[in-house]
Amino acid sequence: MTGQYGDSTRSVKAVASEHVPGQPIASPPVPVSAYHLSADESEPLDSYGRSSNPTWRQLESALAALEGATTALSFGSGMAAITAVLRVLAGPGTALVVPADGYYQVRRYAAEYLAPLGVDVREVSAADMCEAAGSADVVLAETPINPTLDVVDLHRLAMTCRSRGATLVVDNTASTPLGQQPLSLGADLVVASATKALSGHGDLLAGYVAGNHPEHMAAVERERLLAGAILGPFEAWLALRSLGSAGLRVERQCHNAMAMALMLREHPVVRSVRYPGLPDDPAHQVACHQMKRFGGLVSFELADADAVHRLVARSNLLVAATSFGGIHTSLDRRARWGDPVPAGFARMSLGIEDTDDLVSDVATALG
Ligand SMILES: *Cc1c(COP(=O)(O)O)cnc(C)c1O
């Protein structure tokens, strides 16, 4: 039913509390570690704060609705969600494919913690994902890839994984469920950081796992209980509060990203631009098939590191910051973090400022 609604309607409906006269429309957070138990020793819905929380349930049902999943599970960060799934799926002796060009700390985790346990970790670039999936047990794909913004053909990858019996996990952080729904394209599980555009205000860390297989989700929930990487009730509440305006924010961010990409492409000091929404971007065709929106990130290359720093210094609107998806437009020179990109490569995260203000500010600051 909610699938027929637009994104802002879906965001608002997803966070609405139950209609109970006299009760608040917006639910308050429930900070709690222990709940009253009954004398008959029956298992109550809530008993201890590491296993459940009413605010989590609300956030999780909102996230599940947006991802088109039966179940979502919240975590204390995106990395907590991703590593929980990897620990569940990638045991000793399994072959795990991780993106060679994606979020760097996922690769580091796989190399530093999973490989020594006997997991066969294979770092594979976006272009070679489908081929590598043929001989893997678990494939973690990220699309659009942070920070290069290349796009992985999820339908094709899911078909390959399915035919070979591999489990496909998709990191949906960059796009958000308002931009693409990997489960509907054949992914088995979605993992994501809600720290970025979904919460969108740069004031909390959160992550989630979403899926439709009861056995996968039960195993991930068990892992969360035992490993304890839970989301605090206040952060859960802040994330829920933010989700209601996600449709509105993401729409403006995507609109700003397209306008910025078009300007950057024409600017004489910009060497190259990647944005899946540009009609001549190498990823545009695939992006059109699987993305509803092309996202709020634009990557481009200037002459060198100095040129990136000069751009921020001359601009009145750009904030120098890592992370992305917030209401402020921010810029990050990715080579400083060790990403395999040129020194002058910058990732811009478009905020919700007025489009004309942003584009003319950056055009002028570029000189
Ligand atoms: C930021 C990010 C993560 C990690 O999320 P945290 O909330 O910082 O732990 C994972 N994947 C991608 C693609 C990200 O951008």
Short mmCIF file of C-alpha atoms and ligand atoms in Angstrom, two decimals:
data_model
loop_
_atom_site.label_atom_id
_atom_site.label_comp_id
_atom_site.label_asym_id
_atom_site.label_seq_id
_atom_site.Cartn_x
_atom_site.Cartn_y
_atom_site.Cartn_z
CA MET A 1 0.00 0.00 0.00
CA THR A 2 2.67 2.54 1.03
CA GLY A 3 4.62 1.55 -2.11
CA GLN A 4 2.21 3.71 -4.11
CA TYR A 5 3.12 6.85 -2.18
CA GLY A 6 5.92 9.31 -2.95
CA ASP A 7 9.06 9.50 -0.82
CA SER A 8 8.05 12.32 1.51
CA THR A 9 4.68 10.67 2.18
CA ARG A 10 6.43 7.34 2.82
CA SER A 11 8.98 8.99 5.16
CA VAL A 12 6.28 10.73 7.17
CA LYS A 13 4.02 7.66 7.32
CA ALA A 14 6.93 5.42 8.29
CA VAL A 15 7.61 7.38 11.47
CA ALA A 16 3.98 8.05 12.47
CA SER A 17 3.05 6.66 15.87
CA GLU A 18 -0.08 4.60 16.34
CA HIS A 19 -3.35 6.54 16.46
CA VAL A 20 -4.20 6.57 20.17
CA PRO A 21 -6.29 9.59 21.28
CA GLY A 22 -4.49 11.58 23.97
CA GLN A 23 -1.06 10.06 23.12
CA PRO A 24 1.70 12.15 21.49
CA ILE A 25 1.87 12.09 17.68
CA ALA A 26 5.66 12.03 17.89
CA SER A 27 6.77 9.32 20.32
CA PRO A 28 9.27 10.23 23.05
CA PRO A 29 12.49 8.21 23.47
CA VAL A 30 12.44 5.34 25.95
CA PRO A 31 15.78 5.32 27.79
CA VAL A 32 15.84 2.04 29.71
CA SER A 33 18.12 -0.82 30.63
CA ALA A 34 15.77 -3.09 32.65
CA TYR A 35 12.02 -3.74 32.51
CA HIS A 36 9.63 -5.12 35.17
CA LEU A 37 9.37 -8.91 35.04
CA SER A 38 6.30 -11.02 35.85
CA ALA A 39 6.02 -13.57 38.69
CA ASP A 40 5.04 -16.39 36.32
CA GLU A 41 8.47 -16.00 34.65
CA SER A 42 6.94 -15.75 31.17
CA GLU A 43 9.12 -13.90 28.67
CA PRO A 44 7.92 -10.30 28.34
CA LEU A 45 8.29 -8.41 25.03
CA ASP A 46 10.99 -6.30 26.68
CA SER A 47 13.24 -7.48 29.49
CA TYR A 48 16.71 -5.99 29.03
CA GLY A 49 17.99 -3.02 27.03
CA ARG A 50 20.56 -4.93 24.97
CA SER A 51 17.89 -7.20 23.50
CA SER A 52 15.06 -4.74 22.76
CA ASN A 53 13.78 -1.21 23.09
CA PRO A 54 10.42 0.33 22.03
CA THR A 55 12.20 3.22 20.22
CA TRP A 56 14.30 0.72 18.23
CA ARG A 57 11.13 -1.05 17.16
CA GLN A 58 9.67 2.16 15.80
CA LEU A 59 12.87 3.08 13.99
CA GLU A 60 13.27 -0.45 12.67
CA SER A 61 9.74 -0.67 11.32
CA ALA A 62 10.26 2.71 9.59
CA LEU A 63 13.56 1.52 8.05
CA ALA A 64 12.01 -1.78 6.97
CA ALA A 65 9.13 0.09 5.30
CA LEU A 66 11.52 2.34 3.40
CA GLU A 67 13.78 -0.56 2.29
CA GLY A 68 10.85 -2.75 1.29
CA ALA A 69 11.98 -5.35 3.87
CA THR A 70 10.04 -7.48 6.32
CA THR A 71 12.59 -6.73 9.05
CA ALA A 72 15.23 -4.17 9.94
CA LEU A 73 17.65 -4.21 12.87
CA SER A 74 19.32 -1.08 14.21
CA PHE A 75 22.98 -0.91 15.25
CA GLY A 76 25.24 1.63 16.94
CA SER A 77 26.92 2.58 13.64
CA GLY A 78 27.12 1.55 10.00
CA MET A 79 30.32 -0.41 10.72
CA ALA A 80 28.60 -2.23 13.60
CA ALA A 81 25.84 -3.33 11.20
CA ILE A 82 28.21 -4.36 8.40
CA THR A 83 30.62 -6.27 10.63
CA ALA A 84 27.75 -8.07 12.39
CA VAL A 85 26.53 -9.36 9.01
CA LEU A 86 30.04 -10.37 7.96
CA ARG A 87 30.61 -12.27 11.21
CA VAL A 88 27.32 -14.13 10.68
CA LEU A 89 27.86 -14.99 7.01
CA ALA A 90 31.62 -15.22 6.52
CA GLY A 91 32.94 -18.08 8.66
CA PRO A 92 36.34 -19.75 8.35
CA GLY A 93 36.79 -21.32 4.92
CA THR A 94 34.25 -19.10 3.15
CA ALA A 95 35.18 -16.85 0.22
CA LEU A 96 34.17 -13.25 0.81
CA VAL A 97 34.18 -10.55 -1.87
CA VAL A 98 34.49 -6.95 -0.62
CA PRO A 99 34.72 -3.80 -2.76
CA ALA A 100 38.35 -2.83 -3.57
CA ASP A 101 37.24 0.74 -4.26
CA GLY A 102 34.47 1.17 -1.67
CA TYR A 103 34.29 2.33 1.93
CA TYR A 104 37.85 1.79 3.18
CA GLN A 105 37.16 0.65 6.73
CA VAL A 106 35.13 -2.35 5.50
CA ARG A 107 38.18 -3.56 3.58
CA ARG A 108 40.37 -2.97 6.62
CA TYR A 109 38.01 -4.95 8.88
CA ALA A 110 37.97 -7.86 6.46
CA ALA A 111 41.76 -7.84 6.11
CA GLU A 112 42.60 -7.30 9.78
CA TYR A 113 39.93 -9.42 11.52
CA LEU A 114 38.34 -11.88 9.08
CA ALA A 115 41.34 -13.00 7.02
CA PRO A 116 43.28 -14.16 10.14
CA LEU A 117 40.23 -16.28 11.10
CA GLY A 118 40.50 -18.19 7.82
CA VAL A 119 38.08 -16.22 5.67
CA ASP A 120 39.30 -16.00 2.07
CA VAL A 121 38.95 -12.23 1.60
CA ARG A 122 38.97 -10.99 -2.01
CA GLU A 123 39.09 -7.27 -2.77
CA VAL A 124 37.35 -6.70 -6.09
CA SER A 125 36.66 -3.50 -8.04
CA ALA A 126 33.15 -2.58 -9.20
CA ALA A 127 33.86 -3.61 -12.79
CA ASP A 128 34.85 -7.17 -11.76
CA MET A 129 32.17 -7.85 -9.11
CA CYS A 130 29.99 -10.10 -11.28
CA GLU A 131 32.89 -12.27 -12.37
CA ALA A 132 34.21 -12.60 -8.83
CA ALA A 133 30.74 -13.51 -7.51
CA GLY A 134 30.90 -16.75 -9.52
CA SER A 135 33.29 -18.37 -7.04
CA ALA A 136 32.32 -16.60 -3.80
CA ASP A 137 30.14 -17.56 -0.84
CA VAL A 138 29.38 -14.00 0.29
CA VAL A 139 29.48 -10.85 -1.83
CA LEU A 140 29.39 -7.41 -0.26
CA ALA A 141 28.70 -4.78 -2.91
CA GLU A 142 28.46 -1.04 -2.54
CA THR A 143 26.70 1.20 -5.06
CA PRO A 144 27.15 4.01 -5.90
CA ILE A 145 30.65 3.36 -4.67
CA ASN A 146 31.98 5.76 -2.06
CA PRO A 147 33.94 7.80 -3.13
CA THR A 148 34.37 7.16 -6.88
CA LEU A 149 30.59 6.99 -7.52
CA ASP A 150 30.88 4.14 -9.98
CA VAL A 151 27.72 1.99 -10.07
CA VAL A 152 27.41 -1.80 -9.74
CA ASP A 153 24.67 -3.47 -11.80
CA LEU A 154 22.75 -5.00 -8.89
CA HIS A 155 20.27 -7.02 -10.91
CA ARG A 156 23.04 -8.70 -12.88
CA LEU A 157 25.10 -9.28 -9.74
CA ALA A 158 22.09 -10.74 -7.91
CA MET A 159 21.40 -13.15 -10.79
CA THR A 160 25.01 -14.38 -10.70
CA CYS A 161 24.96 -14.76 -6.91
CA ARG A 162 21.66 -16.62 -7.02
CA SER A 163 22.78 -19.04 -9.70
CA ARG A 164 25.99 -19.86 -7.75
CA GLY A 165 24.43 -19.93 -4.30
CA ALA A 166 26.31 -16.87 -3.00
CA THR A 167 24.69 -14.48 -0.53
CA LEU A 168 24.52 -10.89 -1.78
CA VAL A 169 24.79 -8.07 0.76
CA VAL A 170 24.44 -4.49 -0.52
CA ASP A 171 25.67 -1.38 1.28
CA ASN A 172 22.90 1.15 0.57
CA THR A 173 24.45 4.08 2.46
CA ALA A 174 25.25 6.40 -0.44
CA SER A 175 21.89 6.05 -2.19
CA THR A 176 19.54 5.55 0.79
CA PRO A 177 16.32 3.55 0.31
CA LEU A 178 14.79 6.70 -1.19
CA GLY A 179 17.22 6.36 -4.09
CA GLN A 180 17.28 2.59 -4.60
CA GLN A 181 15.91 -0.57 -3.01
CA PRO A 182 18.52 -3.33 -3.39
CA LEU A 183 16.20 -6.04 -1.98
CA SER A 184 13.78 -5.48 -4.88
CA LEU A 185 16.73 -5.95 -7.28
CA GLY A 186 17.59 -9.34 -5.76
CA ALA A 187 19.93 -8.59 -2.84
CA ASP A 188 19.61 -10.90 0.20
CA LEU A 189 20.47 -8.26 2.78
CA VAL A 190 20.90 -4.50 2.92
CA VAL A 191 23.44 -2.95 5.27
CA ALA A 192 23.79 0.80 5.72
CA SER A 193 25.03 3.68 7.78
CA ALA A 194 22.15 5.87 8.90
CA THR A 195 24.79 8.35 10.06
CA LYS A 196 24.72 9.92 6.59
CA ALA A 197 21.71 11.18 4.60
CA LEU A 198 19.01 9.21 6.46
CA SER A 199 19.61 11.00 9.75
CA GLY A 200 21.15 13.89 7.82
CA HIS A 201 22.06 16.43 10.51
CA GLY A 202 25.61 15.39 11.34
CA ASP A 203 24.72 14.78 14.99
CA LEU A 204 24.57 11.00 15.45
CA LEU A 205 25.96 7.62 14.35
CA ALA A 206 23.65 4.73 13.54
CA GLY A 207 23.46 1.73 11.25
CA TYR A 208 21.01 -0.95 10.21
CA VAL A 209 20.54 -4.29 8.49
CA ALA A 210 17.37 -4.98 6.49
CA GLY A 211 16.18 -8.19 4.87
CA ASN A 212 13.43 -10.64 4.11
CA HIS A 213 14.95 -14.02 5.09
CA PRO A 214 13.83 -14.83 8.67
CA GLU A 215 16.85 -17.07 9.32
CA HIS A 216 19.35 -14.38 8.24
CA MET A 217 17.64 -11.73 10.32
CA ALA A 218 17.38 -13.99 13.39
CA ALA A 219 21.11 -14.75 13.16
CA VAL A 220 21.97 -11.05 12.85
CA GLU A 221 19.74 -10.23 15.82
CA ARG A 222 21.42 -12.96 17.86
CA GLU A 223 24.82 -11.55 16.92
CA ARG A 224 23.71 -8.07 18.01
CA LEU A 225 22.54 -9.41 21.37
CA LEU A 226 25.79 -11.29 22.01
CA ALA A 227 28.26 -8.76 20.60
CA GLY A 228 26.30 -5.81 21.97
CA ALA A 229 26.82 -3.18 19.25
CA ILE A 230 23.43 -1.63 19.95
CA LEU A 231 22.05 1.82 19.26
CA GLY A 232 21.39 4.03 22.29
CA PRO A 233 17.71 4.92 22.82
CA PHE A 234 18.35 8.66 22.37
CA GLU A 235 20.16 8.10 19.08
CA ALA A 236 17.34 5.81 17.96
CA TRP A 237 14.89 8.57 18.74
CA LEU A 238 16.96 11.24 16.94
CA ALA A 239 17.25 8.97 13.90
CA LEU A 240 13.50 8.37 13.91
CA ARG A 241 12.84 12.08 14.23
CA SER A 242 15.14 12.77 11.27
CA LEU A 243 13.62 10.07 9.09
CA GLY A 244 10.36 12.00 8.82
CA SER A 245 12.07 14.74 6.80
CA ALA A 246 14.36 12.38 4.83
CA GLY A 247 12.22 12.52 1.68
CA LEU A 248 12.33 16.30 1.60
CA ARG A 249 16.06 16.52 2.34
CA VAL A 250 17.13 13.82 -0.10
CA GLU A 251 15.05 15.37 -2.86
CA ARG A 252 16.79 18.74 -2.46
CA GLN A 253 20.23 17.13 -2.08
CA CYS A 254 19.78 15.18 -5.33
CA HIS A 255 18.53 18.29 -7.13
CA ASN A 256 21.55 20.26 -5.88
CA ALA A 257 23.92 17.45 -6.88
CA MET A 258 22.65 17.42 -10.46
CA ALA A 259 22.96 21.21 -10.79
CA MET A 260 26.45 21.15 -9.25
CA ALA A 261 27.61 18.27 -11.50
CA LEU A 262 26.42 20.16 -14.60
CA MET A 263 28.30 23.30 -13.54
CA LEU A 264 31.47 21.41 -12.59
CA ARG A 265 31.51 19.59 -15.91
CA GLU A 266 31.71 22.92 -17.77
CA HIS A 267 34.20 24.60 -15.42
CA PRO A 268 37.68 25.01 -16.98
CA VAL A 269 39.67 24.12 -13.81
CA VAL A 270 37.78 20.86 -13.20
CA ARG A 271 39.58 17.88 -14.77
CA SER A 272 36.77 15.34 -14.49
CA VAL A 273 33.40 14.83 -12.79
CA ARG A 274 31.53 11.70 -11.74
CA TYR A 275 27.80 11.79 -11.03
CA PRO A 276 25.55 8.91 -12.07
CA GLY A 277 22.86 11.41 -13.05
CA LEU A 278 24.96 13.00 -15.81
CA PRO A 279 23.73 11.61 -19.15
CA ASP A 280 27.31 11.01 -20.35
CA ASP A 281 28.55 9.44 -17.08
CA PRO A 282 29.83 5.87 -17.71
CA ALA A 283 27.42 4.59 -15.02
CA HIS A 284 24.34 6.47 -16.23
CA GLN A 285 22.64 3.61 -18.11
CA VAL A 286 22.87 1.16 -15.22
CA ALA A 287 21.95 3.89 -12.72
CA CYS A 288 18.78 4.68 -14.71
CA HIS A 289 17.69 1.05 -14.42
CA GLN A 290 18.19 0.65 -10.70
CA MET A 291 18.11 4.11 -9.08
CA LYS A 292 15.09 6.26 -8.52
CA ARG A 293 17.34 9.21 -7.66
CA PHE A 294 21.04 9.63 -8.41
CA GLY A 295 22.07 10.72 -4.92
CA GLY A 296 23.56 13.76 -3.21
CA LEU A 297 27.27 13.01 -3.84
CA VAL A 298 29.39 14.40 -6.68
CA SER A 299 33.05 13.50 -7.18
CA PHE A 300 35.48 15.61 -9.19
CA GLU A 301 39.16 16.14 -9.73
CA LEU A 302 41.15 19.35 -9.46
CA ALA A 303 44.85 19.87 -10.22
CA ASP A 304 46.18 18.94 -6.79
CA ALA A 305 45.56 18.90 -3.01
CA ASP A 306 46.15 22.66 -2.77
CA ALA A 307 43.43 23.38 -5.30
CA VAL A 308 40.91 21.47 -3.13
CA HIS A 309 41.94 23.37 0.00
CA ARG A 310 41.80 26.70 -1.91
CA LEU A 311 38.28 25.93 -3.07
CA VAL A 312 37.06 25.48 0.52
CA ALA A 313 38.93 28.60 1.71
CA ARG A 314 37.40 30.79 -1.01
CA SER A 315 33.86 29.44 -0.68
CA ASN A 316 31.33 30.98 1.69
CA LEU A 317 29.14 27.86 1.85
CA LEU A 318 31.38 24.77 1.69
CA VAL A 319 32.30 23.03 4.94
CA ALA A 320 35.47 20.93 5.01
CA ALA A 321 34.33 17.66 6.55
CA THR A 322 34.36 13.95 6.03
CA SER A 323 31.10 11.97 6.22
CA PHE A 324 28.24 13.09 3.97
CA GLY A 325 24.49 13.39 3.61
CA GLY A 326 24.06 16.30 6.04
CA ILE A 327 22.11 19.52 5.57
CA HIS A 328 25.35 21.46 4.94
CA THR A 329 27.23 21.06 1.68
CA SER A 330 30.63 19.61 2.53
CA LEU A 331 33.84 18.70 0.75
CA ASP A 332 36.34 15.96 1.52
CA ARG A 333 39.71 15.37 -0.13
CA ARG A 334 39.68 11.58 -0.07
CA ALA A 335 43.39 10.90 -0.59
CA ARG A 336 44.00 12.20 2.95
CA TRP A 337 42.20 9.06 4.21
CA GLY A 338 44.20 6.73 2.00
CA ASP A 339 41.52 6.12 -0.66
CA PRO A 340 43.18 5.03 -3.91
CA VAL A 341 42.33 8.28 -5.75
CA PRO A 342 44.42 11.20 -7.14
CA ALA A 343 45.58 13.99 -4.76
CA GLY A 344 43.16 16.54 -6.26
CA PHE A 345 40.12 14.19 -6.04
CA ALA A 346 37.29 15.68 -3.97
CA ARG A 347 33.92 14.27 -2.91
CA MET A 348 31.23 16.87 -2.47
CA SER A 349 28.16 16.07 -0.38
CA LEU A 350 25.33 18.36 -1.38
CA GLY A 351 23.26 19.86 1.40
CA ILE A 352 19.85 21.46 1.34
CA GLU A 353 20.91 25.07 0.64
CA ASP A 354 19.24 26.89 -2.25
CA THR A 355 20.56 25.52 -5.53
CA ASP A 356 21.49 28.84 -7.17
CA ASP A 357 23.36 30.04 -4.07
CA LEU A 358 25.46 26.89 -3.95
CA VAL A 359 26.27 26.62 -7.64
CA SER A 360 27.33 30.27 -7.98
CA ASP A 361 29.34 30.14 -4.73
CA VAL A 362 31.33 27.10 -5.88
CA ALA A 363 31.73 28.36 -9.47
CA THR A 364 33.19 31.62 -8.15
CA ALA A 365 35.40 29.90 -5.54
CA LEU A 366 36.88 27.64 -8.23
CA GLY A 367 38.13 30.83 -9.93
C1 LIG B 1 30.08 5.88 6.45
C2 LIG B 1 29.93 4.60 5.74
C3 LIG B 1 29.96 3.40 6.44
C4 LIG B 1 30.21 3.33 7.94
O1 LIG B 1 29.19 3.94 8.65
P1 LIG B 1 29.40 4.50 10.17
O2 LIG B 1 28.04 4.92 10.56
O3 LIG B 1 30.40 5.61 10.07
O4 LIG B 1 29.94 3.38 10.96
C5 LIG B 1 29.78 2.24 5.73
N1 LIG B 1 29.58 2.24 4.39
C6 LIG B 1 29.58 3.38 3.69
C7 LIG B 1 29.35 3.33 2.22
C8 LIG B 1 29.75 4.60 4.33
O5 LIG B 1 29.75 5.72 3.61
#
